[in-house]
Coordinates of C-alpha atoms (C1' of nucleotides) in Angstrom, one line a residue:
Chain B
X1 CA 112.3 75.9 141.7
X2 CA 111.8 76.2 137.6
X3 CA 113.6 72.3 137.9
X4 CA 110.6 70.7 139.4
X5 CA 108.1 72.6 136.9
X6 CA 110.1 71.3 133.9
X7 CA 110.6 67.6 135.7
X8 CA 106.8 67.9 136.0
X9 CA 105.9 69.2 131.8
X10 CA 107.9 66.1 131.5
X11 CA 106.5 64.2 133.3
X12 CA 102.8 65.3 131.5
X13 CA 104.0 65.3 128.1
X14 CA 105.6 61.5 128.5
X15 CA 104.0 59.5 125.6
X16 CA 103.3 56.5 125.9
X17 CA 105.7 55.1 124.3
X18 CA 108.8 56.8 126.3
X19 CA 108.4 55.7 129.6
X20 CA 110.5 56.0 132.2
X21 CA 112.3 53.0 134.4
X22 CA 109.6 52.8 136.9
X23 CA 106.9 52.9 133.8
X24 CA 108.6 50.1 132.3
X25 CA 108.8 47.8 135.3
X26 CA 105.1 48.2 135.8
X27 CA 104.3 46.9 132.8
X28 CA 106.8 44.1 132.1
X29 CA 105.3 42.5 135.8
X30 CA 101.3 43.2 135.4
X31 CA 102.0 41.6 132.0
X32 CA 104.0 38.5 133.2
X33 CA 101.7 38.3 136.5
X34 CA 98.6 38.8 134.1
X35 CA 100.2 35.6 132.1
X36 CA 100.8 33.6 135.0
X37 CA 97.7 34.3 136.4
X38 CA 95.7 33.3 132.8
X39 CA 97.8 30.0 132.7
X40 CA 99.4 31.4 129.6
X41 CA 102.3 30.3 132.0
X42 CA 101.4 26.6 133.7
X43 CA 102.1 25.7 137.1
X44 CA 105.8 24.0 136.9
X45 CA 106.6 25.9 133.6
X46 CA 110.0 27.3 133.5
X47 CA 110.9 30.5 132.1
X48 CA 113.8 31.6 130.7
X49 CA 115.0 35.0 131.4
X50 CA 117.2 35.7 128.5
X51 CA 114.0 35.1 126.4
X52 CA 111.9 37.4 128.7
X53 CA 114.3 39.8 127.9
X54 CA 114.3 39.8 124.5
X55 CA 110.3 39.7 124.5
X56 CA 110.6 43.3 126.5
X57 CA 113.5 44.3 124.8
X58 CA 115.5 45.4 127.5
X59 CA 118.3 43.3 129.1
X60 CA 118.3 40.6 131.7
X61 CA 118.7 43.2 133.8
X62 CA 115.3 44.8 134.6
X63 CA 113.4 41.4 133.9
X64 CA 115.3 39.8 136.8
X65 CA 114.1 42.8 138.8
X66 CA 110.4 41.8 138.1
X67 CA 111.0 38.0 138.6
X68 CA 112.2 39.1 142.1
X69 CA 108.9 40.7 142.9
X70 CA 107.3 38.0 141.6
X71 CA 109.1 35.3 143.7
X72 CA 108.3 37.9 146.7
X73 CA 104.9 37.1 146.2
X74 CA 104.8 33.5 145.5
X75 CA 104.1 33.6 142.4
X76 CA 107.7 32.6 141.3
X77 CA 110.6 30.4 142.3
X78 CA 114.1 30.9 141.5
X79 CA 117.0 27.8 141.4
X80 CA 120.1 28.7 140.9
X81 CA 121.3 26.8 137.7
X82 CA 118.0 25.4 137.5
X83 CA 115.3 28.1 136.1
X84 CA 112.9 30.1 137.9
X85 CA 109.4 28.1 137.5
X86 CA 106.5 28.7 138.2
X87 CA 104.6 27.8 141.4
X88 CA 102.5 24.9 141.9
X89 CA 101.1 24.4 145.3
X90 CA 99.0 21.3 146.0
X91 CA 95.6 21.0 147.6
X92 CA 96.8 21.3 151.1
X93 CA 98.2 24.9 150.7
X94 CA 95.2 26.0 148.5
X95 CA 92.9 24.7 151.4
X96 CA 94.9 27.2 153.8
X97 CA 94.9 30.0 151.1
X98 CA 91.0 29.9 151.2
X99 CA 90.7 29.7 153.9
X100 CA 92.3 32.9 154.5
X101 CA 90.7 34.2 151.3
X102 CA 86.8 33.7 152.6
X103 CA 87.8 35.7 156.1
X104 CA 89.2 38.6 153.7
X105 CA 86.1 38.8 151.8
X106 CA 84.1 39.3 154.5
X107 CA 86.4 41.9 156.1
X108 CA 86.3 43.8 152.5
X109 CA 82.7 44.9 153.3
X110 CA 83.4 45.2 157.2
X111 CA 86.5 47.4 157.2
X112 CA 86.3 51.2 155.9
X113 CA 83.8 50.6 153.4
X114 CA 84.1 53.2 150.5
X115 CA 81.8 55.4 150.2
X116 CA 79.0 53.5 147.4
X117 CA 78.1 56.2 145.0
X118 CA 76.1 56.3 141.9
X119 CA 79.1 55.2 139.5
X120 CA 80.0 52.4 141.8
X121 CA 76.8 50.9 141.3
X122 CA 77.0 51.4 137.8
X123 CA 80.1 50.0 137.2
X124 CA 78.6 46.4 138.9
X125 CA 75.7 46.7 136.9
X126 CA 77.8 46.6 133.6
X127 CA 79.9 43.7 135.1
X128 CA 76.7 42.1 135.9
X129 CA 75.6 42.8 132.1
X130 CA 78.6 41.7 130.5
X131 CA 78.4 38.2 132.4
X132 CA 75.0 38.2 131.2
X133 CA 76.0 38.7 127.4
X134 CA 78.9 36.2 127.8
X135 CA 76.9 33.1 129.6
X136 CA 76.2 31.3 125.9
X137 CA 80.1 31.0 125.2
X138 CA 81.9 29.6 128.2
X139 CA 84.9 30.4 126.9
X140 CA 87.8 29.6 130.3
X141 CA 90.0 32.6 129.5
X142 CA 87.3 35.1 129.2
X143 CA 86.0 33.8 132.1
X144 CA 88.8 34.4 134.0
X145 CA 89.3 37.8 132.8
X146 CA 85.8 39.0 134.2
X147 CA 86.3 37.0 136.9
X148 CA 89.6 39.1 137.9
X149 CA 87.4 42.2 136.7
X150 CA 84.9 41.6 139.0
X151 CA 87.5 40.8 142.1
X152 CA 88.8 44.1 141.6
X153 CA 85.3 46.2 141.9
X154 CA 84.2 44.0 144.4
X155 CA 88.0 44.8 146.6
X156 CA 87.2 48.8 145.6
X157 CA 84.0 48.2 148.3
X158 CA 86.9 49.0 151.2
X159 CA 89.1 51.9 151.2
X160 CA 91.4 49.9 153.5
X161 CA 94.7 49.5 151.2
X162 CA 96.6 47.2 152.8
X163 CA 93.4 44.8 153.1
X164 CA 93.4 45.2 149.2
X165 CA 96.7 44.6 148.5
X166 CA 96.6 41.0 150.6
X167 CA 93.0 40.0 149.2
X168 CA 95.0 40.5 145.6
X169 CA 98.0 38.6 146.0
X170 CA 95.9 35.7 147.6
X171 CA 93.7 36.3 144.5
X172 CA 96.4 35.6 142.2
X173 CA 97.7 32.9 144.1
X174 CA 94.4 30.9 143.9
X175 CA 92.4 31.5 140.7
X176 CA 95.0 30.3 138.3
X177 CA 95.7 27.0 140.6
X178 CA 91.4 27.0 140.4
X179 CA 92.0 27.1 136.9
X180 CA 94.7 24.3 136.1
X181 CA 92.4 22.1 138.4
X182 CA 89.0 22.3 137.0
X183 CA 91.0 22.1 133.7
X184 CA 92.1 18.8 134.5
X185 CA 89.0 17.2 135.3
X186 CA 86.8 15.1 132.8
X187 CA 83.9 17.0 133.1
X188 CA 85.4 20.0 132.5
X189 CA 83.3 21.7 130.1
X190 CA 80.1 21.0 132.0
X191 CA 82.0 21.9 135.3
X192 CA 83.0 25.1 133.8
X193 CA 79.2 26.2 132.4
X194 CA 78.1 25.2 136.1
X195 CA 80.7 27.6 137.1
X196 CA 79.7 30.1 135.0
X197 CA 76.0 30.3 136.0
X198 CA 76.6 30.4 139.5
X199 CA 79.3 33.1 139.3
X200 CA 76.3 35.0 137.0
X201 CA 74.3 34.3 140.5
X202 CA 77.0 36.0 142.6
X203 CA 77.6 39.0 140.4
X204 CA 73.3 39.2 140.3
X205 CA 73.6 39.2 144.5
X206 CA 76.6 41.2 145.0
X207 CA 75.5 43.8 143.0
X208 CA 72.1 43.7 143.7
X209 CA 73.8 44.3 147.9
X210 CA 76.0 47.2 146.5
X211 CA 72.9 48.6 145.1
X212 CA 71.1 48.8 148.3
X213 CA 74.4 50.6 150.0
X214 CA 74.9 47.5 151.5
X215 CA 78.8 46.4 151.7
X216 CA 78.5 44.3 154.4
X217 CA 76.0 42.2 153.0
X218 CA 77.9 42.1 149.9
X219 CA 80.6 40.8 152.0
X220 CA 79.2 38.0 153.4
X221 CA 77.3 36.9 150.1
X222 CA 81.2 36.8 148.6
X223 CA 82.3 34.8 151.7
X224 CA 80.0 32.3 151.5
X225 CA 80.7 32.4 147.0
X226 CA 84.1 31.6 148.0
X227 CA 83.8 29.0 150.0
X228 CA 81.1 27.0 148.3
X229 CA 83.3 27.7 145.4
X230 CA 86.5 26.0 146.9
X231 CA 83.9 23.5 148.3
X232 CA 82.7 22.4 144.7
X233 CA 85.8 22.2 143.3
X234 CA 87.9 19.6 145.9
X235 CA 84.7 17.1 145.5
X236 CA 85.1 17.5 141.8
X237 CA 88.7 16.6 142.2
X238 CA 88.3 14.6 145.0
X239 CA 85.4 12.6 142.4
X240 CA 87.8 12.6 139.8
X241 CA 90.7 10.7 141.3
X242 CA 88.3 8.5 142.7
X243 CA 86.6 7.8 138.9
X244 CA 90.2 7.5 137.9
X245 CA 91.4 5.0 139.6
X246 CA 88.2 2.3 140.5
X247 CA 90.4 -0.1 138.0
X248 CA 92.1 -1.0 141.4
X249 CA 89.0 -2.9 142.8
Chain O
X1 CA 120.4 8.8 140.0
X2 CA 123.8 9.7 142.6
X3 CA 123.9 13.6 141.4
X4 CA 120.9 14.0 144.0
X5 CA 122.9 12.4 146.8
X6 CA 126.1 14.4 145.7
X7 CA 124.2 17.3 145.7
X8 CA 122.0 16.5 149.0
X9 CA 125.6 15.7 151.0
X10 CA 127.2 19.0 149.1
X11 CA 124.4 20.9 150.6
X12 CA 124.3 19.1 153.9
X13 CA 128.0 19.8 154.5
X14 CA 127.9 23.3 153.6
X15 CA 129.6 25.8 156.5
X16 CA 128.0 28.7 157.5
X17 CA 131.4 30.7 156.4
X18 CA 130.7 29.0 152.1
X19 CA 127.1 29.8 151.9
X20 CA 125.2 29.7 148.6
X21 CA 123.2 32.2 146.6
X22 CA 120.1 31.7 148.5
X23 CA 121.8 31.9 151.7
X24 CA 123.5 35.1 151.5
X25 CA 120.6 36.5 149.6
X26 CA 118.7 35.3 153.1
X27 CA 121.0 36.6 155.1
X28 CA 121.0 40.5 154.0
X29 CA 117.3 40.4 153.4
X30 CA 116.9 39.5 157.0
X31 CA 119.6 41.7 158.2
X32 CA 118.0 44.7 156.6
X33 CA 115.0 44.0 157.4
X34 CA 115.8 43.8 161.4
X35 CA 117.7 47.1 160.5
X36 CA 114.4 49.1 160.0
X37 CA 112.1 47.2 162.2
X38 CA 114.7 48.4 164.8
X39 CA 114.9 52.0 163.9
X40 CA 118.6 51.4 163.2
X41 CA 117.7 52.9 159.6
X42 CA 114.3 55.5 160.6
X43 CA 111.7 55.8 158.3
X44 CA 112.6 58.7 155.8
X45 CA 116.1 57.9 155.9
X46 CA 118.4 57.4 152.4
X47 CA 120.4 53.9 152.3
X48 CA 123.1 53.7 149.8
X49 CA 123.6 51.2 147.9
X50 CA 127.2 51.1 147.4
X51 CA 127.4 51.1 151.1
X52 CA 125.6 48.2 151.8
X53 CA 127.4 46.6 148.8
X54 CA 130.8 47.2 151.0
X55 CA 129.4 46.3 154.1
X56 CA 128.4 43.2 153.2
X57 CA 131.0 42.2 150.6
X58 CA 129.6 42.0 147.3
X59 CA 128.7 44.2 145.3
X60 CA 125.9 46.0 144.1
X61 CA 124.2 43.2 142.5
X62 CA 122.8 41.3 144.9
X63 CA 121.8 44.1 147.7
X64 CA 119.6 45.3 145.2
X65 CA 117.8 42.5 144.8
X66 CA 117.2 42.4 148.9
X67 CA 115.6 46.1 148.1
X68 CA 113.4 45.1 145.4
X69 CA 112.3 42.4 148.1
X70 CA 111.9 45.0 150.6
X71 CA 110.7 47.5 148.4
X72 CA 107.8 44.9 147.2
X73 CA 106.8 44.7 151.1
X74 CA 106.4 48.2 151.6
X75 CA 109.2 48.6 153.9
X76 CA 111.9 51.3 150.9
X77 CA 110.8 53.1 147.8
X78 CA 114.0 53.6 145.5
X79 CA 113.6 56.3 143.4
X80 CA 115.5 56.8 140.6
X81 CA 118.1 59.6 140.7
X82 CA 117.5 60.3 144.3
X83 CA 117.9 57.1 146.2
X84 CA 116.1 54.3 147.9
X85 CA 114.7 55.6 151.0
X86 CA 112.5 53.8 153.9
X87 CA 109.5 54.2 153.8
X88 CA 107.1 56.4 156.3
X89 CA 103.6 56.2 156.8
X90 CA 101.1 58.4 158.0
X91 CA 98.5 57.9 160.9
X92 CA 95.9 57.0 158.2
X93 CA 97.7 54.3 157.2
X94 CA 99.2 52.8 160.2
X95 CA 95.4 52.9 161.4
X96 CA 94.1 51.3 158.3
X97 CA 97.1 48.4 159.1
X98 CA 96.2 48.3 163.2
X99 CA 92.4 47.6 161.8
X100 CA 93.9 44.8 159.6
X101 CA 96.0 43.3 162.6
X102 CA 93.7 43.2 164.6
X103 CA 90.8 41.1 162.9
X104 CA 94.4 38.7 161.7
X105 CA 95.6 38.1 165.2
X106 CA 91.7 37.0 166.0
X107 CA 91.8 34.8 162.9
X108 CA 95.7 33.2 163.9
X109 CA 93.6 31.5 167.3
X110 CA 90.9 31.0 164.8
X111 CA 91.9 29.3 161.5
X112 CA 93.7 25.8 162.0
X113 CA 95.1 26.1 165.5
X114 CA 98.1 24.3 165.6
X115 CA 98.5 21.6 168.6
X116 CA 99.4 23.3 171.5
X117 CA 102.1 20.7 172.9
X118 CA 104.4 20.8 176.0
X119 CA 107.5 22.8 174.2
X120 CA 104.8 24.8 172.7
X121 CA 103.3 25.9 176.6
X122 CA 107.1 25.9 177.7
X123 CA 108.4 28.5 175.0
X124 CA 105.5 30.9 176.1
X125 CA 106.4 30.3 179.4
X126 CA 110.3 31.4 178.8
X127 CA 109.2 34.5 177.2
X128 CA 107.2 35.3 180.3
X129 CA 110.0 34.9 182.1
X130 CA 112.2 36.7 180.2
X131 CA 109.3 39.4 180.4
X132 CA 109.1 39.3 184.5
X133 CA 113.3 39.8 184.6
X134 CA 113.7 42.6 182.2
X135 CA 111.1 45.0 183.5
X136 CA 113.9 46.9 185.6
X137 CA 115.4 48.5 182.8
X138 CA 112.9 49.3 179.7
X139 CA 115.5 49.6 177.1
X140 CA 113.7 50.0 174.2
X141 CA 115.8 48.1 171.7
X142 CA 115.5 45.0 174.0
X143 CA 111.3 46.2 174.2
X144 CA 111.2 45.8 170.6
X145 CA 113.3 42.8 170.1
X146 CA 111.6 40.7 172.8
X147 CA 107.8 41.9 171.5
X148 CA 109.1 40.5 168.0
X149 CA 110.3 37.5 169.6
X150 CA 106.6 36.7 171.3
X151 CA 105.2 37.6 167.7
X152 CA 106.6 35.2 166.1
X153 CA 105.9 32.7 168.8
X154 CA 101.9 34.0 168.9
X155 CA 102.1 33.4 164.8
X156 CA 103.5 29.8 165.4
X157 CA 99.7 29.0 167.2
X158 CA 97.9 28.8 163.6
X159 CA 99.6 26.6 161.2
X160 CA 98.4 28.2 158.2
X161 CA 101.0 29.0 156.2
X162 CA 99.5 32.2 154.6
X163 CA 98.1 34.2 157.1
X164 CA 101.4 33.4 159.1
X165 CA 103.4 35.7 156.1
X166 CA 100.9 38.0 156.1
X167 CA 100.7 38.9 160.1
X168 CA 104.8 39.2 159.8
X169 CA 104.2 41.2 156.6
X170 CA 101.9 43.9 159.0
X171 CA 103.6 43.3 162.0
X172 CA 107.0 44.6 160.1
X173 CA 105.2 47.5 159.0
X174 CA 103.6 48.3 162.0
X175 CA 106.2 47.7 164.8
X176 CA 108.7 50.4 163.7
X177 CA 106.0 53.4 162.9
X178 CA 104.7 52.6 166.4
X179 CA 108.5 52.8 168.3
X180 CA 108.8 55.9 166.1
X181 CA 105.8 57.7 167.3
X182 CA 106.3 56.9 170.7
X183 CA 110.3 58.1 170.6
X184 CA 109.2 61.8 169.5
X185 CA 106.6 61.9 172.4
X186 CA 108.0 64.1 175.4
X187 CA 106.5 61.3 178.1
X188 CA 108.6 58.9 176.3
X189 CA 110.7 57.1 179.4
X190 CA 107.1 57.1 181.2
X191 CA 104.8 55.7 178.4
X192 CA 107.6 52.9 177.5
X193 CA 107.6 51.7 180.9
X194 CA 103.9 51.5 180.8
X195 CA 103.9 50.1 177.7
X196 CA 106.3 47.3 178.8
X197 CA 104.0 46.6 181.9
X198 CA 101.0 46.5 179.5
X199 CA 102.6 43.7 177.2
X200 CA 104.1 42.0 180.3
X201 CA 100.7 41.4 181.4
X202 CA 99.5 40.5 178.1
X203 CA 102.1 37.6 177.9
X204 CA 100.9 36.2 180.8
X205 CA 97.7 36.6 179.8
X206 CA 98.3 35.0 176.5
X207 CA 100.1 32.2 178.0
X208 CA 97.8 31.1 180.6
X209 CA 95.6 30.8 177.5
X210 CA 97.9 28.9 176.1
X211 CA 98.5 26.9 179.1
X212 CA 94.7 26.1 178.8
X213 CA 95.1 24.9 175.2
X214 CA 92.7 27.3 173.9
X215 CA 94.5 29.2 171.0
X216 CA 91.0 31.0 170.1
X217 CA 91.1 32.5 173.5
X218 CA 94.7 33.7 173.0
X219 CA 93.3 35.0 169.9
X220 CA 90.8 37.2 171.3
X221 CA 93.5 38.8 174.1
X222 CA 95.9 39.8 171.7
X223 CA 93.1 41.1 169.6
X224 CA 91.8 43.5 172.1
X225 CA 95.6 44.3 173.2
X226 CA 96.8 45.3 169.8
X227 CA 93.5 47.9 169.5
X228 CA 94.0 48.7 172.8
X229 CA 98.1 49.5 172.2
X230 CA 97.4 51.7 169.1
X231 CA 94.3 53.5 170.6
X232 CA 96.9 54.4 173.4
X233 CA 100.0 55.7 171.0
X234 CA 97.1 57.7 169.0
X235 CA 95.9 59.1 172.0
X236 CA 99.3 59.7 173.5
X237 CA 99.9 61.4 170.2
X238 CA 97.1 63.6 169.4
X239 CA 97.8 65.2 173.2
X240 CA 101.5 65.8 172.4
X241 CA 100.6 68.0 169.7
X242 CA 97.6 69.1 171.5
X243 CA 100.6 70.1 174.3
X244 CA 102.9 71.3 172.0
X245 CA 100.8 74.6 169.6
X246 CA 98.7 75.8 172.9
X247 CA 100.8 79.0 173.0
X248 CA 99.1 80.1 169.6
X249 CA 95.9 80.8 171.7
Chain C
dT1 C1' 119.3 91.4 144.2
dT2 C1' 116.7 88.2 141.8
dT3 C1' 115.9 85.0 138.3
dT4 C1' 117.3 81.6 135.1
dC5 C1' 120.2 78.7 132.8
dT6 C1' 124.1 75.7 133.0
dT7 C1' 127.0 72.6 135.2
dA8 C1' 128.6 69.4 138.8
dT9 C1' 127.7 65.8 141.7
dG10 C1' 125.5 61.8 143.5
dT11 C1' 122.1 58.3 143.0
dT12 C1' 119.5 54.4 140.9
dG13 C1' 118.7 51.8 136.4
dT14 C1' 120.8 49.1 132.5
dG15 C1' 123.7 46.2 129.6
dC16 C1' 127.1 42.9 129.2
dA17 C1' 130.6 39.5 130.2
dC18 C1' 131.7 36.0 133.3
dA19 C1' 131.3 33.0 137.5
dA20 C1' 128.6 29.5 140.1
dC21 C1' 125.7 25.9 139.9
dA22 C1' 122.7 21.9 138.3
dT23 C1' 121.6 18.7 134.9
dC24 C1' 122.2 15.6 131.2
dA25 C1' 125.0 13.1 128.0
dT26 C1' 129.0 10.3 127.2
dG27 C1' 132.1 6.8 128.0
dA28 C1' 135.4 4.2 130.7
dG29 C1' 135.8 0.6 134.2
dG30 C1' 133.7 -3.0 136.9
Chain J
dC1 C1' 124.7 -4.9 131.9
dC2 C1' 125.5 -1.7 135.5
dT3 C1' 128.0 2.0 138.1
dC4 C1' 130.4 5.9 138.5
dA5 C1' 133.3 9.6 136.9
dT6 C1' 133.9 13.4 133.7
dG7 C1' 132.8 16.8 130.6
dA8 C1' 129.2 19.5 127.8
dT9 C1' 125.4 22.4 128.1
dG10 C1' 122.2 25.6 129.8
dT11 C1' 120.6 28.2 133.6
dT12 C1' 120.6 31.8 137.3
dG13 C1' 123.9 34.8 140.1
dT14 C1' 127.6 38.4 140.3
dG15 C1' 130.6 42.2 139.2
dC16 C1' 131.6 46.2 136.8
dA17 C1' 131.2 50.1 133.6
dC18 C1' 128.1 53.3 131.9
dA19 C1' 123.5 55.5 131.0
dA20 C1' 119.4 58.0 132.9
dC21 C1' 117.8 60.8 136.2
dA22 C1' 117.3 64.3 140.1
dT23 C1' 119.2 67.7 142.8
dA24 C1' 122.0 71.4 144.3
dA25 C1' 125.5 74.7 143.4
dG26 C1' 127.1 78.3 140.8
dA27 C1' 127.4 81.6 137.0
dA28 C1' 125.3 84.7 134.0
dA29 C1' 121.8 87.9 132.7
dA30 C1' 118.0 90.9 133.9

DNA sequence: TTTTCTTATGTTGTGCACAACATCATGAGG
DNA sequence: CCTCATGATGTTGTGCACAACATAAGAAAA
C-alpha cells in the first residue's frame, strides 16, 4: 500500500520542469492548438513534423501523437507523402458550424447551469474591465486572446461537460477561420475596431445577465452575439468580392 | 499535369485486399470502435496493444494511433504503465450526455433538413420492416446493431455536416453504457423486449413522419423517445438496487 | 504475523531507421 | 515545342528495440 503513497509524493513534488508523458502531451497540443487557433499557423499551412519535434525536443514520436488528436478534431489533416496542413474550410461549412454554434450557446445557459457565485461574477467583471482598458489598441491577436478568455467563462455558465467540450472544439474550429477572413478584407482595420466595440457590448450584457443570476438570459444574449456576428462578417465578405471584382461591368 | 491522372487511376484501381494508409487506418478505427459500442470489449476492460497489433497484422504502430483517436472521443484512457482501458461512465454523466442528445436530435429535424426524397422515405421504410420481422427473438446484439443502423439513417435527415459528427460522437458514448446497464438488471429478457417494442414503435412513428416530409416532426419524436428511453433505464435502475440492499432493513 | 523494501513482470511511451508515397525536376523522344 | 518517362527529393507511415512507469509478488526485517 506504501507504493501508491510514494507514486502519489511523486506525483506532488513533480516540478515543473519533469513532467511525466501525459504532462508533456498536454502541453505540446494546447500549444500547437493555441497556434493554430491564433493563425500563428494559416489555414493551408503545412507543418513539418521533424521540425515540430525538434521545437519540443522530443522525437517524431510523441508529436505525431498530438497531430493525431488534432486531425481527430478537425483541426488537422494528414497526406501521406504530402504533409499534414492545416484546415481550411470555406464559407459553406463555416455557415453549418454556426449554425450549430448559436443553438450551443443558448443551450450553455439552458442545460445544468452552474451554480453563479460571487467569484463567477467577479471573474466577468474583470473580463469586462480588461476589454475596457484594451478598446484604444485594437490590436487582432490580443483580441483574440480575450476573446477565447471570454468563451471559456462564458462555457463555465453550464456544468454540463460534454456540452463544453463540443461548444470548444466548434470554438476552435470557427474563430481562427473568423480571423483569416476579416483579415482578408480591405477594411480590415475599421472592421476589426467595429468588432471590437460590439464584442465590449456583449461582454457589458453578458456579464451584466450573470450578475443578475441570470444564465439563461446570458444565453440567449450570446446566441443572438453569435449570430449577428457570423451575419456581419459574410456581408463584409460577400461586399468584398463584390468591390473586388465590379472591373467586370 | 498526368501525375494527377496516374494517381487518380492508381487510386481508382485499388483492391480492397492492397489498401493504403488511410484505409487500413479506417478500417481498425471503425472495427474497434463497433467492438465497444457492441460490448464485445465492456467498459472497464484492458485492451492490449500487442494483441490488436497481431490481430490485425501490423504492428504496434498504427493501432495506437486508432487509440489516440479513440481515446480523443472519450471512448479508452491509456495509462501509462497500466494499460489502455475503455472507458466507463457514471449515471451523472451518461445523464449530462442524454440531456445533450436530446436537445441535438431536436436540432437534426431542425437545422438544414435535408430533402426528404423517395430512397430517403424507402430506407426508413426497410428499417421498419426489418423492425416488424425481428421482434420474435430480441437478441440483443441484433437490438443494438439495428438501433445503430436507424441512427445513422435519422442523422442522414439534417445535412449539416457538424452536428452529424457530433450526434454519432454521443450516440457512441451513450449506446454501450445504456446496453450495459440494462444487461446487469435482473428483468433483463423482459425490459429488452419492451425496449425493442418501444423503438419498433418509434420507427414507425419516425417514418410516417418521414413519409410526411416533415423532418422537424421526426425531430420532435425521437426527442421525446430518447428522454423517455433514459428515464426508463434510470428508473429500471434505481429499483434494481432499490430490490437488491432491502434485506439490510 | 505484519510491515517494508526489493525485485520481477507486464504495460504504455519514446527514439530511430527504413518503407511507402507524392511531388517536382530533368531529360529523352516525338 | 510538347509529351511522357524516370529519377531525385521530401514527406508521412511502419516496425522494432528500448526506456519509463505501475503493479504485484516475494523476501527480509521488525
Amino acid at each position: 500500500m506504501l507504493d501508491r503513497t510514494d507514486a502519489a509524493v511523486r506525483a506532488a513534488g513533480r516540478g515543473p520542469e519533469d513532467e511525466g508523458a501525459r504532462g508533456r502531451f498536454d502541453r505540446i497540443y494546447q500549444a500547437l492548438r493555441m497556434r493554430i487557433c491564433l493563425l500563428d499557423y494559416a489555414p493551408g499551412e503545412r507543418l513539418r513534423e521533424e521540425d515540430l519535434a525538434e521545437e519540443f525536443g522530443v522525437s517524431r514520436t510523441p508529436i505525431r501523437r498530438v497531430l493525431v488528436k488534432l486531425e481527430a478534431e478537425g483541426l488537422l489533416r494528414s497526406v501521406h507523402g504530402v504533409g499534414t496542413i492545416v484546415t481550411d474550410i470555406d464559407v459553406g461549412e463555416l455557415a453549418q458550424v454556426y449554425e450549430l454554434r448559436v443553438e450551443l450557446a443558448e443551450l450553455v445557459g439552458k442545460l445544468s447551469p452552474a451554480v453563479v457565485d460571487a467569484p463567477m461574477v467577479e471573474r466577468f467583471r474583470q473580463i469586462r474591465e480588461s476589454c475596457d482598458q484594451m478598446v484604444r489598441k485594437a490590436d487582432p491577436r490580443e483580441f483574440a486572446r480575450i476573446n477565447m478568455e471570454f468563451f471559456h467563462l462564458f462555457n463555465s455558465l453550464t456544468t454540463n461537460q460534454p456540452l463544453r467540450e463540443l461548444s470548444e472544439r466548434l470554438y476552435y474550429q470557427t474563430t481562427r477561420i473568423w480571423l483569416k477572413t476579416a483579415s482578408r478584407l480591405k477594411e480590415y482595420e475599421e472592421l476589426l475596431v467595429d468588432e471590437f466595440i460590439i464584442f465590449q457590448r456583449e461582454v457589458a450584457d453578458i456579464t451584466e445577465a450573470v450578475e443578475q443570476r441570470d444564465p439563461a438570459a446570458a444565453g440567449h444574449i450570446r446566441r443572438a452575439h453569435i449570430a449577428m456576428s457570423f451575419a456581419r462578417i459574410r456581408r463584409a465578405a460577400d461586399a468584398s468580392v463584390a468591390n473586388a471584382a465590379p472591373t467586370s461591368l
